[in-house]
Coordinates of C-alpha atoms in Angstrom, one line a residue:
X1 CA -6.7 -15.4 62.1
X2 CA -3.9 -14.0 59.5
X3 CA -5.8 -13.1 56.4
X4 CA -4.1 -13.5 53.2
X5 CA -3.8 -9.8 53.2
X6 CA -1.9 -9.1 56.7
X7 CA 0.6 -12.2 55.3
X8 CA 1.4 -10.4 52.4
X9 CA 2.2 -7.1 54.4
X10 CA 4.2 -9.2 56.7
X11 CA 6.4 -10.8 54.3
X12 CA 7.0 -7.3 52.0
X13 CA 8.3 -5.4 55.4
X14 CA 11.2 -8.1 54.9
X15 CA 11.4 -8.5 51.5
X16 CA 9.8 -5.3 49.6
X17 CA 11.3 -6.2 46.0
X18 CA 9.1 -8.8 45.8
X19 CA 6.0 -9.2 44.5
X20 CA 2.9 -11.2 45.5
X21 CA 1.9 -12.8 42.2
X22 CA 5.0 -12.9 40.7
X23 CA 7.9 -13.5 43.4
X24 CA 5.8 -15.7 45.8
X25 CA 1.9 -17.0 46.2
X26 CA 0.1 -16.6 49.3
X27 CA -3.1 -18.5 50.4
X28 CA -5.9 -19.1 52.5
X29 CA -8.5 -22.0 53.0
X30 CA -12.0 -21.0 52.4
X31 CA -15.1 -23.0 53.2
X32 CA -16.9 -23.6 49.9
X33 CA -20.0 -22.8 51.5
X34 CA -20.2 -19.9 53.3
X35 CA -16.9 -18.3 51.5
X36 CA -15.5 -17.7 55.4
X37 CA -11.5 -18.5 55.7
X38 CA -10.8 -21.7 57.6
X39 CA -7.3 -21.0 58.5
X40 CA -4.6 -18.7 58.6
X41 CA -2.7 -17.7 55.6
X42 CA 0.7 -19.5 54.4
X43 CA 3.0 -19.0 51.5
X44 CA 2.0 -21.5 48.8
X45 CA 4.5 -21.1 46.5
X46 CA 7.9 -19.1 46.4
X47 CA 10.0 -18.3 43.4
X48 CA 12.9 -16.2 44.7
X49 CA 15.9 -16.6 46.2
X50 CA 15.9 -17.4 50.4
X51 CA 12.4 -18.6 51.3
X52 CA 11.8 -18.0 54.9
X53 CA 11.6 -20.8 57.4
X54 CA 8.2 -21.2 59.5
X55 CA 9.9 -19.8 62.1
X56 CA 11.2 -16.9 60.3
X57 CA 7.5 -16.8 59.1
X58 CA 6.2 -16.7 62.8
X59 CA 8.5 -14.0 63.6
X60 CA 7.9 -12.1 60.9
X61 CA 4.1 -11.9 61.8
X62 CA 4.1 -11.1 65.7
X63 CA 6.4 -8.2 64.6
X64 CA 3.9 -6.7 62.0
X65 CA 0.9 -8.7 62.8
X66 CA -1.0 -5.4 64.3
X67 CA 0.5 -3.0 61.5
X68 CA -0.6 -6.0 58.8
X69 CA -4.2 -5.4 60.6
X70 CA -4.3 -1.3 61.0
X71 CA -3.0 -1.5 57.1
X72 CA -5.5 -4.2 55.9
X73 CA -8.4 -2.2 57.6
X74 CA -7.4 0.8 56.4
X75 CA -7.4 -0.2 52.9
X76 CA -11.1 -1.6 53.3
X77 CA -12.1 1.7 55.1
X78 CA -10.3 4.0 52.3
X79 CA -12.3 1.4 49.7
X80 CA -15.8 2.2 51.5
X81 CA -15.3 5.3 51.9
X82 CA -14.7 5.9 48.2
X83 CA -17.9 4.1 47.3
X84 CA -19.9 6.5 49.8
X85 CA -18.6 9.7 47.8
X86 CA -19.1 8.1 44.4
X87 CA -22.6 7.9 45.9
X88 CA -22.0 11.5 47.1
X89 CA -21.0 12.5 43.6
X90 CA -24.6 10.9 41.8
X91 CA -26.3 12.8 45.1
X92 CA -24.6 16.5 43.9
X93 CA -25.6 16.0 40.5
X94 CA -29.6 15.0 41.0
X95 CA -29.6 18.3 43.5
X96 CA -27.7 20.1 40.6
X97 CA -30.5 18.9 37.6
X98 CA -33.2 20.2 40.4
X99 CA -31.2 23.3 40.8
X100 CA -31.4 23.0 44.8
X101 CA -28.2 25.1 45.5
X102 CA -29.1 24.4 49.4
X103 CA -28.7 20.2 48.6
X104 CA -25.9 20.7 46.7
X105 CA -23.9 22.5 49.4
X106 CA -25.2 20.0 51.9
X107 CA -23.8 17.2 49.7
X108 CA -20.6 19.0 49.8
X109 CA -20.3 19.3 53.3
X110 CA -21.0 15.5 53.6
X111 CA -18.0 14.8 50.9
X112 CA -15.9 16.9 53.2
X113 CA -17.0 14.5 55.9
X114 CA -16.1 11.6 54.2
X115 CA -12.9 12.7 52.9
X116 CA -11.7 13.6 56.5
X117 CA -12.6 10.2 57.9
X118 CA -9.4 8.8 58.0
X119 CA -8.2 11.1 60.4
X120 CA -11.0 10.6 63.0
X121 CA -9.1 9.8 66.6
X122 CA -8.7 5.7 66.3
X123 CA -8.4 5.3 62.4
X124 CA -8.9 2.7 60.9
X125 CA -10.0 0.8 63.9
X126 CA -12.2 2.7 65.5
X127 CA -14.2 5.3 63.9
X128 CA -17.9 6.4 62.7
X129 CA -19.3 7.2 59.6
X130 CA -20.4 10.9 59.1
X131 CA -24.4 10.9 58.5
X132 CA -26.1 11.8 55.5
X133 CA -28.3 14.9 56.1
X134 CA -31.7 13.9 56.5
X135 CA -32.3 16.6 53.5
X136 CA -30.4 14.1 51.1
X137 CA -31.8 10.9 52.3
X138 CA -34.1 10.9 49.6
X139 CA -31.6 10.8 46.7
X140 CA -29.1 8.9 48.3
X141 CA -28.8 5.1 46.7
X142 CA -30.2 2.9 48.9
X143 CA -26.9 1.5 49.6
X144 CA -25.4 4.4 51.2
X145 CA -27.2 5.2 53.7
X146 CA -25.2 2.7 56.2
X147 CA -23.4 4.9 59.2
X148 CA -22.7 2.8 61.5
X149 CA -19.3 2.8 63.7
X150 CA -16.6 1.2 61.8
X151 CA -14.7 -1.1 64.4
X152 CA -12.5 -4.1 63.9
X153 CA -14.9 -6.6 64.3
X154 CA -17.2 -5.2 61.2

């Protein structure tokens, strides 16, 4: 289903002096109780010049559906990934106030990690988190200890 997102790619590969927000409005429908999306994304409102047709629309997205996706998963990946070195960071600087030298350089070896992720073989679709060494597990944030496989089901 064509997140609001992928639409918004879409439509700026056409038309990339506009702006979402200002130049057009693009929405979803969300269920109000389990804040999933209910059906694919449409323009809701546009305030420039030439508003596409459906069709032009539909065209539009099988063109740069799969880019819209690789883009949109990209971001998210780039987004997590910056939340697991801000974790890093508070990691470095607990081993630094113990004045483990060894923890710190582990810590920067997983940063390096992170930081190369997006060029793993299969970015941003398929790819797998680097691990935190089992030396840092106990002052990593509870929250960053998820490795899993990133696919583009998750």
């Amino acid at each position: 289903m064509l997140t609001h997102d992928e639409l918004i790619f879409c439509l700026q590969q056409k038309y990339p002096d506009l702006v979402h927000g200002v130049d057009f409005w693009v929405g979803q429908s969300m269920c109000p109780d389990t804040g999933q999306q209910t059906e694919a994304a449409r323009i809701i409102a546009w305030h420039a010049d030439g508003q596409p047709t459906d069709e032009e629309v539909t065209a539009l997205i099988e063109q740069y559906g799969e880019a819209a996706r690789l883009h949109v998963l990209g971001q998210r990946a780039r987004e997590e990934r910056d939340r697991r070195l801000m974790a890093a960071d508070a990691m470095f600087y607990k081993a630094m106030d113990t004045g483990d030298a060894s923890k710190a350089q582990q810590v920067g070896k997983y940063r390096q990690a992170l930081r190369e992720v997006p060029d793993q073989p299969g970015f941003p679709a398929d790819f797998t988190w680097p691990d935190i060494p089992d030396a840092l597990s106990d002052q990593a944030p509870s929250n960053a200890q998820d490795t899993e496989t990133q696919t583009a089901d998750t």
